[in-house]
Amino acid sequence: MDGDLRSNTHAPPQIQSSSWAQKYRGATVEDLDPPPALSSKPTDLISVALMNAYERDYTHLTVVSEDTRALLGYLNIPRLKELLKNGSVRDSDHVERAMQRFRRRGNVYKVITMDTPLEELEGFFNGGVDGNDPQDFAVVTDGSRRFVLGVATKGDLAEFVKRRPG
């Protein structure tokens, strides 16, 4: 029969949701109340970036261009501590020696904004853009990806679920 919805084979796939997803109840990244992003420049000293991260208890710092404020990459503080420990970098080196760069060419990035549903953020953490590359954190930007607004981590999501009445 024409118009029979039961025969529609092009229905969107069902999203696999965790037990946490039931607790999100329409919440978005904004509900996590992520702290403002703390950005370093490639020419900042590692010691300064590390001190800034410790003062705010941040695990990740974004790295932005000095000229354009474009997002270039990030510093993973636990990884940075390992690099310092094994002598790969010194605290007197510039951030650019230790930062992890975003590869812009040929890569697809998931845009995470304050309006992104938490179920979607959890999916990003669990599988990244392609579903095969779990992520520890997400850079929260405006919709046009011009401004870094904050950083959200798996820990932020877990903390939200713990304090959410349920």
CSV table of N, CA and C in Angstrom, one decimal:
chain,number,residue,atom,x,y,z
A,1,MET,N,0.9,-1.2,0.0
A,1,MET,CA,0.0,0.0,0.0
A,1,MET,C,0.9,1.2,0.0
A,2,ASP,N,0.5,2.2,-0.8
A,2,ASP,CA,1.3,3.4,-0.9
A,2,ASP,C,1.2,4.2,0.4
A,3,GLY,N,2.4,4.7,0.8
A,3,GLY,CA,2.4,5.5,2.0
A,3,GLY,C,2.4,4.7,3.3
A,4,ASP,N,2.6,3.3,3.2
A,4,ASP,CA,2.6,2.5,4.4
A,4,ASP,C,4.0,2.7,5.1
A,5,LEU,N,4.0,3.3,6.3
A,5,LEU,CA,5.2,3.6,7.0
A,5,LEU,C,6.0,2.4,7.4
A,6,ARG,N,5.3,1.2,7.6
A,6,ARG,CA,6.0,0.0,8.1
A,6,ARG,C,7.0,-0.5,7.0
A,7,SER,N,6.8,-0.1,5.8
A,7,SER,CA,7.7,-0.6,4.7
A,7,SER,C,8.8,0.3,4.5
A,8,ASN,N,9.0,1.4,5.2
A,8,ASN,CA,10.0,2.3,5.0
A,8,ASN,C,11.4,1.7,5.5
A,9,THR,N,12.2,1.4,4.6
A,9,THR,CA,13.5,0.8,4.9
A,9,THR,C,14.6,1.9,5.1
A,10,HIS,N,14.2,3.2,4.9
A,10,HIS,CA,15.2,4.3,5.0
A,10,HIS,C,15.0,5.0,6.4
A,11,ALA,N,14.5,4.4,7.4
A,11,ALA,CA,14.3,5.0,8.7
A,11,ALA,C,15.7,5.3,9.3
A,12,PRO,N,15.9,6.3,10.0
A,12,PRO,CA,17.2,6.6,10.6
A,12,PRO,C,17.6,5.5,11.6
A,13,PRO,N,18.9,5.2,11.7
A,13,PRO,CA,19.3,4.2,12.6
A,13,PRO,C,19.0,4.6,14.0
A,14,GLN,N,18.8,3.6,14.9
A,14,GLN,CA,18.6,3.8,16.3
A,14,GLN,C,19.9,4.1,16.9
A,15,ILE,N,20.0,5.1,17.8
A,15,ILE,CA,21.2,5.5,18.4
A,15,ILE,C,21.4,4.6,19.6
A,16,GLN,N,22.5,3.9,19.8
A,16,GLN,CA,22.8,3.1,20.9
A,16,GLN,C,23.0,4.1,22.1
A,17,SER,N,22.2,3.9,23.1
A,17,SER,CA,22.3,4.8,24.3
A,17,SER,C,22.7,4.1,25.5
A,18,SER,N,23.5,4.7,26.3
A,18,SER,CA,23.9,4.0,27.6
A,18,SER,C,22.9,4.2,28.6
A,19,SER,N,23.1,3.6,29.8
A,19,SER,CA,22.2,3.8,30.9
A,19,SER,C,22.2,5.3,31.3
A,20,TRP,N,23.4,6.0,31.1
A,20,TRP,CA,23.5,7.4,31.4
A,20,TRP,C,22.5,8.2,30.6
A,21,ALA,N,22.3,7.8,29.3
A,21,ALA,CA,21.5,8.6,28.4
A,21,ALA,C,20.1,8.9,29.0
A,22,GLN,N,19.6,7.9,29.7
A,22,GLN,CA,18.3,8.1,30.3
A,22,GLN,C,18.3,9.2,31.4
A,23,LYS,N,19.5,9.4,32.0
A,23,LYS,CA,19.6,10.5,33.0
A,23,LYS,C,19.8,11.9,32.4
A,24,TYR,N,20.2,12.0,31.2
A,24,TYR,CA,20.5,13.3,30.6
A,24,TYR,C,19.2,14.1,30.4
A,25,ARG,N,18.1,13.4,30.0
A,25,ARG,CA,16.8,14.0,29.9
A,25,ARG,C,16.8,15.4,29.2
A,26,GLY,N,17.4,15.4,28.0
A,26,GLY,CA,17.4,16.6,27.2
A,26,GLY,C,18.5,17.6,27.6
A,27,ALA,N,19.4,17.3,28.5
A,27,ALA,CA,20.4,18.2,28.9
A,27,ALA,C,21.4,18.4,27.7
A,28,THR,N,22.1,19.5,27.7
A,28,THR,CA,23.1,19.8,26.7
A,28,THR,C,24.4,20.2,27.3
A,29,VAL,N,25.4,20.4,26.5
A,29,VAL,CA,26.8,20.7,27.0
A,29,VAL,C,26.7,21.9,27.9
A,30,GLU,N,25.8,22.9,27.6
A,30,GLU,CA,25.7,24.1,28.5
A,30,GLU,C,25.3,23.7,29.9
A,31,ASP,N,24.6,22.6,30.1
A,31,ASP,CA,24.2,22.2,31.4
A,31,ASP,C,25.4,21.6,32.2
A,32,LEU,N,26.5,21.2,31.5
A,32,LEU,CA,27.7,20.8,32.2
A,32,LEU,C,28.4,22.0,32.9
A,33,ASP,N,28.0,23.2,32.4
A,33,ASP,CA,28.7,24.4,32.9
A,33,ASP,C,30.2,24.3,32.8
A,34,PRO,N,30.7,24.0,31.5
A,34,PRO,CA,32.1,23.9,31.4
A,34,PRO,C,32.8,25.2,31.7
A,35,PRO,N,34.0,25.1,32.3
A,35,PRO,CA,34.7,26.3,32.6
A,35,PRO,C,35.2,26.9,31.3
A,36,PRO,N,35.5,28.2,31.3
A,36,PRO,CA,36.0,28.8,30.1
A,36,PRO,C,37.3,28.1,29.7
A,37,ALA,N,37.5,28.0,28.4
A,37,ALA,CA,38.8,27.5,27.9
A,37,ALA,C,40.0,28.3,28.3
A,38,LEU,N,41.0,27.7,28.7
A,38,LEU,CA,42.3,28.4,29.0
A,38,LEU,C,43.2,28.1,27.8
A,39,SER,N,43.6,29.1,27.1
A,39,SER,CA,44.4,28.8,25.9
A,39,SER,C,45.8,29.3,26.1
A,40,SER,N,46.7,28.6,25.5
A,40,SER,CA,48.2,29.0,25.5
A,40,SER,C,48.5,29.3,24.0
A,41,LYS,N,49.6,30.0,23.9
A,41,LYS,CA,50.1,30.3,22.5
A,41,LYS,C,51.3,29.3,22.3
A,42,PRO,N,51.6,29.0,21.1
A,42,PRO,CA,52.8,28.1,20.8
A,42,PRO,C,54.1,28.6,21.4
A,43,THR,N,54.2,29.9,21.6
A,43,THR,CA,55.5,30.5,22.1
A,43,THR,C,55.5,30.6,23.6
A,44,ASP,N,54.4,30.3,24.3
A,44,ASP,CA,54.4,30.3,25.7
A,44,ASP,C,55.4,29.2,26.2
A,45,LEU,N,56.0,29.5,27.4
A,45,LEU,CA,56.8,28.5,28.0
A,45,LEU,C,56.0,27.3,28.6
A,46,ILE,N,56.5,26.1,28.5
A,46,ILE,CA,55.7,25.0,29.0
A,46,ILE,C,55.5,25.2,30.5
A,47,SER,N,56.5,25.8,31.2
A,47,SER,CA,56.3,26.0,32.7
A,47,SER,C,55.1,26.9,33.0
A,48,VAL,N,54.9,27.9,32.2
A,48,VAL,CA,53.8,28.8,32.4
A,48,VAL,C,52.5,28.1,32.1
A,49,ALA,N,52.4,27.4,31.0
A,49,ALA,CA,51.2,26.6,30.7
A,49,ALA,C,50.8,25.6,31.8
A,50,LEU,N,51.9,24.9,32.2
A,50,LEU,CA,51.6,23.9,33.3
A,50,LEU,C,51.1,24.6,34.6
A,51,MET,N,51.7,25.7,34.9
A,51,MET,CA,51.3,26.4,36.1
A,51,MET,C,49.8,26.9,36.0
A,52,ASN,N,49.5,27.4,34.8
A,52,ASN,CA,48.1,27.8,34.6
A,52,ASN,C,47.1,26.6,34.7
A,53,ALA,N,47.5,25.5,34.2
A,53,ALA,CA,46.6,24.3,34.2
A,53,ALA,C,46.5,23.9,35.7
A,54,TYR,N,47.6,23.9,36.4
A,54,TYR,CA,47.5,23.4,37.9
A,54,TYR,C,46.6,24.4,38.7
A,55,GLU,N,46.8,25.7,38.4
A,55,GLU,CA,46.0,26.7,39.2
A,55,GLU,C,44.5,26.5,39.0
A,56,ARG,N,44.1,26.0,37.9
A,56,ARG,CA,42.7,25.8,37.6
A,56,ARG,C,42.2,24.4,37.6
A,57,ASP,N,43.2,23.5,37.9
A,57,ASP,CA,42.9,22.1,37.9
A,57,ASP,C,42.3,21.6,36.5
A,58,TYR,N,43.0,22.0,35.5
A,58,TYR,CA,42.6,21.6,34.1
A,58,TYR,C,43.5,20.5,33.6
A,59,THR,N,42.9,19.6,32.9
A,59,THR,CA,43.7,18.5,32.3
A,59,THR,C,44.0,18.7,30.9
A,60,HIS,N,43.4,19.7,30.2
A,60,HIS,CA,43.7,20.0,28.8
A,60,HIS,C,43.7,21.5,28.6
A,61,LEU,N,44.6,22.0,27.9
A,61,LEU,CA,44.6,23.4,27.5
A,61,LEU,C,44.6,23.5,26.0
A,62,THR,N,43.8,24.4,25.5
A,62,THR,CA,43.8,24.6,24.0
A,62,THR,C,45.0,25.5,23.7
A,63,VAL,N,45.5,25.3,22.4
A,63,VAL,CA,46.6,26.1,21.9
A,63,VAL,C,46.1,26.9,20.7
A,64,VAL,N,46.2,28.2,20.8
A,64,VAL,CA,45.7,29.1,19.7
A,64,VAL,C,46.8,29.9,19.1
A,65,SER,N,46.6,30.3,17.8
A,65,SER,CA,47.5,31.2,17.1
A,65,SER,C,47.6,32.5,17.8
A,66,GLU,N,48.8,33.1,17.9
A,66,GLU,CA,49.0,34.4,18.5
A,66,GLU,C,48.3,35.5,17.6
A,67,ASP,N,48.3,35.3,16.3
A,67,ASP,CA,47.8,36.3,15.4
A,67,ASP,C,46.3,36.2,15.2
A,68,THR,N,45.8,35.0,14.9
A,68,THR,CA,44.4,34.9,14.5
A,68,THR,C,43.5,34.3,15.6
A,69,ARG,N,44.1,33.8,16.7
A,69,ARG,CA,43.4,33.1,17.7
A,69,ARG,C,42.8,31.8,17.2
A,70,ALA,N,43.2,31.3,16.0
A,70,ALA,CA,42.7,30.1,15.5
A,70,ALA,C,43.2,28.9,16.3
A,71,LEU,N,42.3,27.9,16.5
A,71,LEU,CA,42.7,26.7,17.3
A,71,LEU,C,43.7,25.9,16.5
A,72,LEU,N,44.9,25.7,17.1
A,72,LEU,CA,45.9,24.9,16.5
A,72,LEU,C,46.1,23.5,17.0
A,73,GLY,N,45.8,23.4,18.3
A,73,GLY,CA,45.9,22.1,18.9
A,73,GLY,C,45.6,22.2,20.4
A,74,TYR,N,46.2,21.3,21.2
A,74,TYR,CA,46.0,21.3,22.6
A,74,TYR,C,47.2,20.7,23.4
A,75,LEU,N,47.2,20.9,24.6
A,75,LEU,CA,48.1,20.3,25.6
A,75,LEU,C,47.4,19.3,26.5
A,76,ASN,N,47.7,18.1,26.5
A,76,ASN,CA,47.2,17.1,27.4
A,76,ASN,C,48.1,17.1,28.6
A,77,ILE,N,47.7,17.6,29.7
A,77,ILE,CA,48.6,17.8,30.8
A,77,ILE,C,49.2,16.5,31.4
A,78,PRO,N,48.4,15.4,31.5
A,78,PRO,CA,49.0,14.2,31.9
A,78,PRO,C,50.1,13.7,31.0
A,79,ARG,N,49.9,13.9,29.7
A,79,ARG,CA,50.9,13.5,28.7
A,79,ARG,C,52.1,14.4,28.8
A,80,LEU,N,51.9,15.7,29.0
A,80,LEU,CA,52.9,16.7,29.2
A,80,LEU,C,53.8,16.3,30.4
A,81,LYS,N,53.2,15.9,31.5
A,81,LYS,CA,54.0,15.5,32.6
A,81,LYS,C,54.9,14.3,32.3
A,82,GLU,N,54.4,13.4,31.5
A,82,GLU,CA,55.2,12.2,31.1
A,82,GLU,C,56.4,12.7,30.2
A,83,LEU,N,56.1,13.6,29.3
A,83,LEU,CA,57.2,14.1,28.4
A,83,LEU,C,58.3,14.8,29.2
A,84,LEU,N,57.8,15.5,30.2
A,84,LEU,CA,58.8,16.2,31.1
A,84,LEU,C,59.6,15.2,31.9
A,85,LYS,N,58.9,14.2,32.4
A,85,LYS,CA,59.6,13.1,33.2
A,85,LYS,C,60.6,12.3,32.4
A,86,ASN,N,60.3,12.0,31.2
A,86,ASN,CA,61.2,11.2,30.4
A,86,ASN,C,62.2,12.1,29.6
A,87,GLY,N,62.2,13.4,29.8
A,87,GLY,CA,63.2,14.3,29.2
A,87,GLY,C,62.9,14.6,27.7
A,88,SER,N,61.8,14.3,27.2
A,88,SER,CA,61.5,14.7,25.8
A,88,SER,C,61.3,16.2,25.6
A,89,VAL,N,60.8,16.8,26.6
A,89,VAL,CA,60.8,18.3,26.7
A,89,VAL,C,61.2,18.8,28.0
A,90,ARG,N,61.5,20.1,28.1
A,90,ARG,CA,61.9,20.7,29.3
A,90,ARG,C,60.9,21.8,29.6
A,91,ASP,N,60.7,22.2,30.9
A,91,ASP,CA,59.8,23.3,31.2
A,91,ASP,C,60.1,24.6,30.6
A,92,SER,N,61.4,24.8,30.2
A,92,SER,CA,61.8,26.0,29.5
A,92,SER,C,61.6,26.0,28.0
A,93,ASP,N,61.1,24.9,27.5
A,93,ASP,CA,60.7,24.8,26.0
A,93,ASP,C,59.4,25.5,25.8
A,94,HIS,N,59.2,25.8,24.5
A,94,HIS,CA,57.9,26.4,24.1
A,94,HIS,C,56.9,25.4,24.0
A,95,VAL,N,55.6,25.8,24.2
A,95,VAL,CA,54.5,24.9,24.1
A,95,VAL,C,54.4,24.1,22.8
A,96,GLU,N,54.8,24.8,21.7
A,96,GLU,CA,54.8,24.1,20.4
A,96,GLU,C,55.5,22.8,20.4
A,97,ARG,N,56.5,22.6,21.2
A,97,ARG,CA,57.3,21.4,21.3
A,97,ARG,C,56.5,20.2,21.8
A,98,ALA,N,55.5,20.5,22.7
A,98,ALA,CA,54.8,19.5,23.4
A,98,ALA,C,53.3,19.4,22.9
A,99,MET,N,52.8,20.4,22.2
A,99,MET,CA,51.4,20.4,21.9
A,99,MET,C,51.0,19.3,20.9
A,100,GLN,N,49.8,18.8,20.9
A,100,GLN,CA,49.3,17.9,19.9
A,100,GLN,C,48.5,18.8,18.9
A,101,ARG,N,48.9,18.7,17.7
A,101,ARG,CA,48.3,19.6,16.7
A,101,ARG,C,47.0,18.9,16.1
A,102,PHE,N,46.1,19.8,15.8
A,102,PHE,CA,44.9,19.3,15.0
A,102,PHE,C,45.3,19.2,13.5
A,103,ARG,N,45.0,18.1,12.9
A,103,ARG,CA,45.3,18.0,11.5
A,103,ARG,C,44.1,18.4,10.7
A,104,ARG,N,44.3,19.5,10.0
A,104,ARG,CA,43.1,20.1,9.4
A,104,ARG,C,42.8,19.5,8.0
A,105,ARG,N,43.8,19.1,7.3
A,105,ARG,CA,43.6,18.6,5.9
A,105,ARG,C,43.1,17.1,6.0
A,106,GLY,N,42.0,16.9,5.3
A,106,GLY,CA,41.5,15.5,5.2
A,106,GLY,C,40.8,15.0,6.4
A,107,ASN,N,40.7,15.7,7.5
A,107,ASN,CA,40.1,15.2,8.7
A,107,ASN,C,38.7,15.9,8.9
A,108,VAL,N,37.8,15.1,9.4
A,108,VAL,CA,36.5,15.6,9.7
A,108,VAL,C,36.4,15.8,11.2
A,109,TYR,N,36.0,16.9,11.7
A,109,TYR,CA,35.9,17.2,13.1
A,109,TYR,C,34.5,17.3,13.5
A,110,LYS,N,34.1,16.8,14.6
A,110,LYS,CA,32.8,16.9,15.2
A,110,LYS,C,32.7,18.3,15.9
A,111,VAL,N,31.7,19.1,15.5
A,111,VAL,CA,31.5,20.4,16.1
A,111,VAL,C,30.7,20.1,17.4
A,112,ILE,N,31.3,20.5,18.5
A,112,ILE,CA,30.6,20.4,19.8
A,112,ILE,C,30.4,21.9,20.3
A,113,THR,N,29.1,22.2,20.5
A,113,THR,CA,28.7,23.5,20.9
A,113,THR,C,28.0,23.4,22.2
A,114,MET,N,27.6,24.5,22.8
A,114,MET,CA,26.9,24.5,24.0
A,114,MET,C,25.5,23.9,23.9
A,115,ASP,N,25.0,23.8,22.6
A,115,ASP,CA,23.7,23.2,22.4
A,115,ASP,C,23.7,21.7,22.0
A,116,THR,N,24.9,21.1,22.0
A,116,THR,CA,25.1,19.7,21.7
A,116,THR,C,24.4,18.9,22.8
A,117,PRO,N,23.5,17.9,22.5
A,117,PRO,CA,22.9,17.1,23.5
A,117,PRO,C,24.0,16.2,24.2
A,118,LEU,N,23.8,15.9,25.5
A,118,LEU,CA,24.8,15.1,26.2
A,118,LEU,C,24.9,13.7,25.7
A,119,GLU,N,23.9,13.1,25.1
A,119,GLU,CA,24.0,11.8,24.5
A,119,GLU,C,25.0,11.8,23.3
A,120,GLU,N,24.9,12.9,22.6
A,120,GLU,CA,25.8,13.1,21.4
A,120,GLU,C,27.3,13.3,21.9
A,121,LEU,N,27.4,14.0,23.0
A,121,LEU,CA,28.8,14.2,23.6
A,121,LEU,C,29.3,12.9,24.1
A,122,GLU,N,28.5,12.1,24.7
A,122,GLU,CA,28.9,10.8,25.2
A,122,GLU,C,29.3,9.9,24.0
A,123,GLY,N,28.6,9.9,23.0
A,123,GLY,CA,28.9,9.2,21.8
A,123,GLY,C,30.3,9.6,21.2
A,124,PHE,N,30.5,10.9,21.2
A,124,PHE,CA,31.8,11.4,20.8
A,124,PHE,C,33.0,10.9,21.7
A,125,PHE,N,32.7,10.9,23.0
A,125,PHE,CA,33.8,10.4,23.9
A,125,PHE,C,34.0,8.9,23.7
A,126,ASN,N,33.0,8.2,23.4
A,126,ASN,CA,33.1,6.7,23.3
A,126,ASN,C,33.6,6.3,21.9
A,127,GLY,N,33.4,7.1,20.9
A,127,GLY,CA,33.9,6.7,19.6
A,127,GLY,C,34.4,7.7,18.7
A,128,GLY,N,34.4,9.0,19.1
A,128,GLY,CA,35.0,10.0,18.2
A,128,GLY,C,34.1,10.3,17.0
A,129,VAL,N,34.6,10.9,16.0
A,129,VAL,CA,33.8,11.3,14.9
A,129,VAL,C,33.4,10.1,14.0
A,130,ASP,N,34.4,9.1,13.9
A,130,ASP,CA,34.1,8.0,13.1
A,130,ASP,C,33.7,6.7,13.8
A,131,GLY,N,33.5,6.8,15.1
A,131,GLY,CA,33.1,5.7,15.9
A,131,GLY,C,34.2,4.8,16.3
A,132,ASN,N,35.4,5.0,15.9
A,132,ASN,CA,36.5,4.1,16.2
A,132,ASN,C,37.6,4.7,17.0
A,133,ASP,N,37.5,6.0,17.4
A,133,ASP,CA,38.6,6.7,18.1
A,133,ASP,C,38.0,7.4,19.3
A,134,PRO,N,38.0,6.7,20.4
A,134,PRO,CA,37.5,7.4,21.7
A,134,PRO,C,38.3,8.6,22.0
A,135,GLN,N,37.6,9.6,22.6
A,135,GLN,CA,38.2,10.9,22.9
A,135,GLN,C,38.1,11.1,24.4
A,136,ASP,N,39.1,11.8,25.0
A,136,ASP,CA,39.1,12.2,26.4
A,136,ASP,C,38.4,13.5,26.7
A,137,PHE,N,38.4,14.4,25.7
A,137,PHE,CA,37.9,15.7,25.9
A,137,PHE,C,37.3,16.2,24.6
A,138,ALA,N,36.5,17.3,24.7
A,138,ALA,CA,35.9,17.9,23.6
A,138,ALA,C,36.1,19.4,23.7
A,139,VAL,N,36.6,20.1,22.6
A,139,VAL,CA,36.7,21.5,22.6
A,139,VAL,C,35.3,22.0,22.2
A,140,VAL,N,34.7,22.9,23.1
A,140,VAL,CA,33.4,23.4,22.9
A,140,VAL,C,33.6,24.8,22.2
A,141,THR,N,33.0,24.9,21.0
A,141,THR,CA,33.1,26.1,20.2
A,141,THR,C,31.7,26.7,20.0
A,142,ASP,N,31.7,27.9,19.3
A,142,ASP,CA,30.4,28.4,18.8
A,142,ASP,C,30.1,27.6,17.6
A,143,GLY,N,28.9,27.8,17.0
A,143,GLY,CA,28.5,27.0,15.9
A,143,GLY,C,29.4,27.1,14.6
A,144,SER,N,30.0,28.3,14.5
A,144,SER,CA,30.9,28.5,13.3
A,144,SER,C,32.3,28.1,13.5
A,145,ARG,N,32.6,27.6,14.7
A,145,ARG,CA,34.0,27.2,15.1
A,145,ARG,C,35.0,28.3,15.1
A,146,ARG,N,34.5,29.5,15.3
A,146,ARG,CA,35.4,30.7,15.4
A,146,ARG,C,36.0,30.9,16.8
A,147,PHE,N,35.2,30.6,17.8
A,147,PHE,CA,35.6,30.9,19.2
A,147,PHE,C,35.6,29.6,20.0
A,148,VAL,N,36.6,29.4,20.8
A,148,VAL,CA,36.7,28.3,21.8
A,148,VAL,C,36.0,28.8,23.0
A,149,LEU,N,35.0,28.1,23.4
A,149,LEU,CA,34.2,28.6,24.6
A,149,LEU,C,34.6,27.8,25.9
A,150,GLY,N,35.0,26.6,25.7
A,150,GLY,CA,35.4,25.8,26.9
A,150,GLY,C,35.9,24.4,26.4
A,151,VAL,N,36.2,23.6,27.4
A,151,VAL,CA,36.6,22.2,27.2
A,151,VAL,C,35.7,21.4,28.1
A,152,ALA,N,35.2,20.3,27.6
A,152,ALA,CA,34.4,19.3,28.3
A,152,ALA,C,35.1,18.0,28.3
A,153,THR,N,35.1,17.3,29.5
A,153,THR,CA,35.8,16.0,29.6
A,153,THR,C,34.9,14.9,30.0
A,154,LYS,N,35.3,13.7,29.8
A,154,LYS,CA,34.5,12.6,30.3
A,154,LYS,C,34.2,12.7,31.7
A,155,GLY,N,35.1,13.2,32.5
A,155,GLY,CA,34.9,13.4,34.0
A,155,GLY,C,33.8,14.4,34.2
A,156,ASP,N,33.7,15.5,33.4
A,156,ASP,CA,32.6,16.4,33.6
A,156,ASP,C,31.3,15.7,33.3
A,157,LEU,N,31.2,14.9,32.3
A,157,LEU,CA,30.0,14.2,32.0
A,157,LEU,C,29.6,13.2,33.2
A,158,ALA,N,30.6,12.5,33.7
A,158,ALA,CA,30.3,11.6,34.8
A,158,ALA,C,29.9,12.3,36.0
A,159,GLU,N,30.5,13.5,36.3
A,159,GLU,CA,30.1,14.3,37.5
A,159,GLU,C,28.7,14.8,37.3
A,160,PHE,N,28.3,15.2,36.1
A,160,PHE,CA,26.9,15.7,35.9
A,160,PHE,C,25.9,14.6,36.2
A,161,VAL,N,26.2,13.4,35.8
A,161,VAL,CA,25.3,12.2,36.0
A,161,VAL,C,25.2,12.0,37.5
A,162,LYS,N,26.3,12.0,38.2
A,162,LYS,CA,26.3,11.8,39.7
A,162,LYS,C,25.5,12.8,40.4
A,163,ARG,N,25.5,14.0,40.0
A,163,ARG,CA,24.8,15.0,40.8
A,163,ARG,C,23.4,15.3,40.3
A,164,ARG,N,23.0,14.7,39.2
A,164,ARG,CA,21.7,14.8,38.7
A,164,ARG,C,20.7,14.0,39.5
A,165,PRO,N,19.6,14.6,40.0
A,165,PRO,CA,18.6,13.8,40.7
A,165,PRO,C,18.0,12.7,39.8
A,166,GLY,N,17.8,11.6,40.4
A,166,GLY,CA,17.3,10.6,39.5
A,166,GLY,C,16.4,9.6,39.7
